[in-house]
XYZ file of N, CA, C and O in Angstrom:
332
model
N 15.355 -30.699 -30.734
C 14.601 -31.551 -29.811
C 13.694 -30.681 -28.941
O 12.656 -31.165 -28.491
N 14.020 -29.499 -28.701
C 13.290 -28.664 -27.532
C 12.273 -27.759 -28.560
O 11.538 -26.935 -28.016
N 12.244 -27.853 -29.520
C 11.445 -27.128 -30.353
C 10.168 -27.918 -30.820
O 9.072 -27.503 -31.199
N 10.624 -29.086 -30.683
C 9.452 -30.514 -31.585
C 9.859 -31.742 -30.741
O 10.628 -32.552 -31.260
N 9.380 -31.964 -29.396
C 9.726 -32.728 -28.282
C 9.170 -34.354 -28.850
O 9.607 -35.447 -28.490
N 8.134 -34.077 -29.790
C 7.569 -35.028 -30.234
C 8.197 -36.222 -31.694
O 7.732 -37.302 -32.059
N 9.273 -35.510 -32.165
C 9.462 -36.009 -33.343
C 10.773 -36.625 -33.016
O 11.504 -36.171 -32.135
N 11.059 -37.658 -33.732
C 12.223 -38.474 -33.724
C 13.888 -37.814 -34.149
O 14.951 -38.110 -33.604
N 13.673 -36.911 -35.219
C 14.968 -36.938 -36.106
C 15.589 -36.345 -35.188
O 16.739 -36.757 -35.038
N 15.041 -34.946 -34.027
C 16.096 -34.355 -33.269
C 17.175 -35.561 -32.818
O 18.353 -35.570 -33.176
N 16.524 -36.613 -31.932
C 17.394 -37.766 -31.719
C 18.407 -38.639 -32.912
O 19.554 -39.039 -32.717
N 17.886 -38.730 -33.716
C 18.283 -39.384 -34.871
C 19.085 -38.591 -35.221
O 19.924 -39.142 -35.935
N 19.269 -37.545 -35.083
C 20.691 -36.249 -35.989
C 21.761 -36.560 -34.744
O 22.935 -36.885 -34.918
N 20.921 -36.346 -33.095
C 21.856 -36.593 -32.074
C 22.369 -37.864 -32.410
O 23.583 -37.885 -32.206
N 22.045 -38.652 -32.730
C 22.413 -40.098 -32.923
C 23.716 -40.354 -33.544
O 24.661 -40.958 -33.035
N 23.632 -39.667 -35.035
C 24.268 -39.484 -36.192
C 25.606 -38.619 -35.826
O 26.495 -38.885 -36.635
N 26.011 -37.661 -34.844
C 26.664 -37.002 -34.015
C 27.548 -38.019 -33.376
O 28.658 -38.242 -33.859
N 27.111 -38.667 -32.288
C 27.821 -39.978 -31.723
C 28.318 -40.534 -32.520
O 29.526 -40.603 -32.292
N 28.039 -40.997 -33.382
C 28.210 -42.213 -33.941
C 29.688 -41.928 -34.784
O 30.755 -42.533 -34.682
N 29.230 -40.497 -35.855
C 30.981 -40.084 -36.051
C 31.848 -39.736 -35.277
O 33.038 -39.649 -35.580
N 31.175 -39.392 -33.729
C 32.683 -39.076 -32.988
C 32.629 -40.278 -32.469
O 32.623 -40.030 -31.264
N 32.585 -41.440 -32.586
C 32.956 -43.068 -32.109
C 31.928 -43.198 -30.675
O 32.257 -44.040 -29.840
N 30.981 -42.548 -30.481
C 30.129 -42.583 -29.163
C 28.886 -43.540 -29.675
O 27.739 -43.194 -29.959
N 29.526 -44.957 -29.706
C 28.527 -46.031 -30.016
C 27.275 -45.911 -28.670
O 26.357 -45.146 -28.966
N 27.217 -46.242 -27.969
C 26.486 -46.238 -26.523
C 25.504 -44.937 -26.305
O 24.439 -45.097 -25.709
N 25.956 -43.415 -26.892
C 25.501 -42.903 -26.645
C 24.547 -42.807 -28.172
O 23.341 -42.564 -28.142
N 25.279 -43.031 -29.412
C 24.402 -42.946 -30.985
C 23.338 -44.187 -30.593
O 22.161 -44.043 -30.921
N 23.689 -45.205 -30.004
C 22.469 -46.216 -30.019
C 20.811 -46.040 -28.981
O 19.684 -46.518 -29.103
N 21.536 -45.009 -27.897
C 20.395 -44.491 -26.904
C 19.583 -43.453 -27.951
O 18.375 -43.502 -28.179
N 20.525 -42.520 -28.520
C 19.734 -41.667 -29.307
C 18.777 -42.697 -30.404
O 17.626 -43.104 -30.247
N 19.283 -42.820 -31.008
C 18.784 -43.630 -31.996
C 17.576 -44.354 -31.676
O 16.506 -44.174 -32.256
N 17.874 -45.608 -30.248
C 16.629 -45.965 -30.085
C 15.661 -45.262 -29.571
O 14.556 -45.730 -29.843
N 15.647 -44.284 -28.908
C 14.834 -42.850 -28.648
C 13.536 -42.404 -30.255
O 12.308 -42.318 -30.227
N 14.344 -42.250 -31.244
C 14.287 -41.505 -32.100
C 13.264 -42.799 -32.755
O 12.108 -42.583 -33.121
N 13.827 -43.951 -32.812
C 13.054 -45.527 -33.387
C 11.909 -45.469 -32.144
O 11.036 -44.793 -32.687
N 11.585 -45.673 -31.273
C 10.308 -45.468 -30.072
C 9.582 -44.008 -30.803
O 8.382 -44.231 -30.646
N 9.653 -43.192 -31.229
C 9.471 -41.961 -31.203
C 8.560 -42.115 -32.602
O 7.344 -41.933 -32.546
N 9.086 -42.389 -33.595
C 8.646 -42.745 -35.047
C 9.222 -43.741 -35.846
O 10.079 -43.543 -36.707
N 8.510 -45.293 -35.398
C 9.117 -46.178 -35.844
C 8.991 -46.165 -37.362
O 7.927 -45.882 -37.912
N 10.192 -46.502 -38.080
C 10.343 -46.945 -39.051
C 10.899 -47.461 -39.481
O 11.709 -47.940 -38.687
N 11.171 -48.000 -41.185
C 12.298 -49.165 -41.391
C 13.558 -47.999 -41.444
O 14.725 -48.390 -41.403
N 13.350 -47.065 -41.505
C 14.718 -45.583 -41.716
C 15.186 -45.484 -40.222
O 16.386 -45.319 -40.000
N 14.324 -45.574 -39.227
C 14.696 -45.581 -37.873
C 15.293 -46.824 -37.493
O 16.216 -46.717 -36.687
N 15.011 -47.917 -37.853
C 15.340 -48.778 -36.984
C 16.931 -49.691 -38.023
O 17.742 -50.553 -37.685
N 16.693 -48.842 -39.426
C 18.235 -49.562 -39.787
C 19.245 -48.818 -39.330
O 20.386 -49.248 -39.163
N 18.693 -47.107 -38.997
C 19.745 -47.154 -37.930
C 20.699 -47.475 -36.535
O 21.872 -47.577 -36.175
N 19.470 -47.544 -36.095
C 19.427 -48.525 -34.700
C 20.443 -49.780 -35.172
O 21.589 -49.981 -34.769
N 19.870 -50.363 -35.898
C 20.518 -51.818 -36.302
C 21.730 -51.575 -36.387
O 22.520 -52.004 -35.547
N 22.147 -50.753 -37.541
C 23.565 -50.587 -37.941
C 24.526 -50.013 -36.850
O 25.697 -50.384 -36.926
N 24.297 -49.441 -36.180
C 25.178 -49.048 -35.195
C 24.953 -49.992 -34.023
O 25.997 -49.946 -33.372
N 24.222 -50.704 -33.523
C 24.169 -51.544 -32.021
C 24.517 -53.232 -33.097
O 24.271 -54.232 -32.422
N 24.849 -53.444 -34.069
C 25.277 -54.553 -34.755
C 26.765 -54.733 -34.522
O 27.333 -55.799 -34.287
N 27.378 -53.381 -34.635
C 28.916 -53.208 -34.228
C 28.975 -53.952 -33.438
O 29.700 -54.940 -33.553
N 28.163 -53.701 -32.279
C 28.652 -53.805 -30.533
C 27.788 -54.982 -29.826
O 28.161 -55.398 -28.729
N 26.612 -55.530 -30.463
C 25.744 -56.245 -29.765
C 24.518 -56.678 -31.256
O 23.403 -56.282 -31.597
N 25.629 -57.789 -31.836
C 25.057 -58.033 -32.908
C 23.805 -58.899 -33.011
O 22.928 -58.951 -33.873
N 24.024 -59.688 -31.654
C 22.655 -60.726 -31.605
C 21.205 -59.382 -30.929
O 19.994 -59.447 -31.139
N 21.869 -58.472 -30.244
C 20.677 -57.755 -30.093
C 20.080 -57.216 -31.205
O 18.869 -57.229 -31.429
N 20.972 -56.721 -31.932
C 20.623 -56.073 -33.345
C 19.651 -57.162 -34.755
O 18.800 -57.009 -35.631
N 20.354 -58.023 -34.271
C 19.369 -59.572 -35.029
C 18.157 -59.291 -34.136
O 17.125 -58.891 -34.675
N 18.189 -59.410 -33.253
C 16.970 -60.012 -32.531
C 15.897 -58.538 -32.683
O 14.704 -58.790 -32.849
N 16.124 -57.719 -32.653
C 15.634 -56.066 -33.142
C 14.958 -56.221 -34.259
O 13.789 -55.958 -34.543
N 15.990 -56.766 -34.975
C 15.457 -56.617 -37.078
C 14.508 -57.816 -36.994
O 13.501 -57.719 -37.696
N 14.653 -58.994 -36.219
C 13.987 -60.198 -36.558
C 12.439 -59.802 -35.683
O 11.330 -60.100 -36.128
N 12.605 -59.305 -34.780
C 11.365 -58.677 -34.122
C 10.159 -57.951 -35.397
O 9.125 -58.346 -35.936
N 10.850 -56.939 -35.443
C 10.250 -55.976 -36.553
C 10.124 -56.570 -37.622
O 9.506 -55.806 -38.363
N 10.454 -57.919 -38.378
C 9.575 -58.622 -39.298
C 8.592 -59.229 -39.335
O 7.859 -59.357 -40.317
N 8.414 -59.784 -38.030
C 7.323 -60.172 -37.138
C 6.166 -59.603 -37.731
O 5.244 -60.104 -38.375
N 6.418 -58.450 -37.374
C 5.487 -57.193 -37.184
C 4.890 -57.094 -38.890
O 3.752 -57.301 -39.312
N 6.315 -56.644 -39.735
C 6.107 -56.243 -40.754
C 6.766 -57.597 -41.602
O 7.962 -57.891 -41.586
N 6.174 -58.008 -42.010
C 7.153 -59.505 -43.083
C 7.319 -58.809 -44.208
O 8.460 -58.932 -44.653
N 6.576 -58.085 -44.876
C 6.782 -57.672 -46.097
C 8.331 -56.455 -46.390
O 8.895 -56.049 -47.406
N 8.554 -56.213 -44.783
C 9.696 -54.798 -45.511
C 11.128 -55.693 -45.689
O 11.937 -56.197 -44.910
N 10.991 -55.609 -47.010
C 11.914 -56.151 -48.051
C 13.559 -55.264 -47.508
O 14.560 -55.957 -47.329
N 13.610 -53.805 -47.314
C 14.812 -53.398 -46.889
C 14.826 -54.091 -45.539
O 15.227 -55.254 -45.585
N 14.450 -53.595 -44.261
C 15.010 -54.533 -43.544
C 15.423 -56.436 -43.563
O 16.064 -57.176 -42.817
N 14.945 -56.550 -44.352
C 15.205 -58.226 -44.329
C 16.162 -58.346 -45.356
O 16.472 -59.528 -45.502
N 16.975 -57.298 -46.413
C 18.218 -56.844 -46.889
C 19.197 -56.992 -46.141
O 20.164 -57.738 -46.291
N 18.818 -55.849 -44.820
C 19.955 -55.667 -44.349
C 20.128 -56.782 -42.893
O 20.999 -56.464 -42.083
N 19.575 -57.624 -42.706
C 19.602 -58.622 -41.755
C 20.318 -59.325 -42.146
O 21.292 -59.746 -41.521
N 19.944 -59.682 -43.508
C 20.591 -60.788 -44.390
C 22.324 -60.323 -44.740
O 23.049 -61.308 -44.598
N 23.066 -59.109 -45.136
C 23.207 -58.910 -44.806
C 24.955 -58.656 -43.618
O 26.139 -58.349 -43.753
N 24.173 -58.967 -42.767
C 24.748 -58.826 -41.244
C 24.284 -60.452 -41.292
O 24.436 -61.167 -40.302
């Protein structure tokens, strides 16, 4: 992260860290960090998948947002469906 302040994955690896040691709250801050940073459908099914555990209508309302946007991404509207 202190090397490439600009790019997402530092967060997204931090993310991935939390998340196996059971630090939902803190993998979902990273995560959405990392999704703001360089949105994508790779960023934001992570986001999804981990804040779905804990706050599943937010996690709907996240994925259903971002189809909005994008109708065509066929993986996210997979994994909505799904959940």
């Amino acid at each position: 992260i202190a090397s490439h302040p600009s790019l997402g994955l530092g967060h997204a690896l931090l993310g991935d860290v939390a998340r196996l040691k059971g630090q939902t709250p803190v993998a979902i801050e990273a995560y959405r960090r990392a999704h703001h940073m360089e949105r994508s459908s790779r960023s934001l099914l992570r986001l999804f998948d981990v804040q779905a555990g804990s706050d599943r209508r937010g996690a709907v309302a996240l994925a259903e947002q971002w189809l909005k946007e994008r109708p065509t991404d066929v993986t996210v509207r997979r994994a909505l469906a799904d959940h």
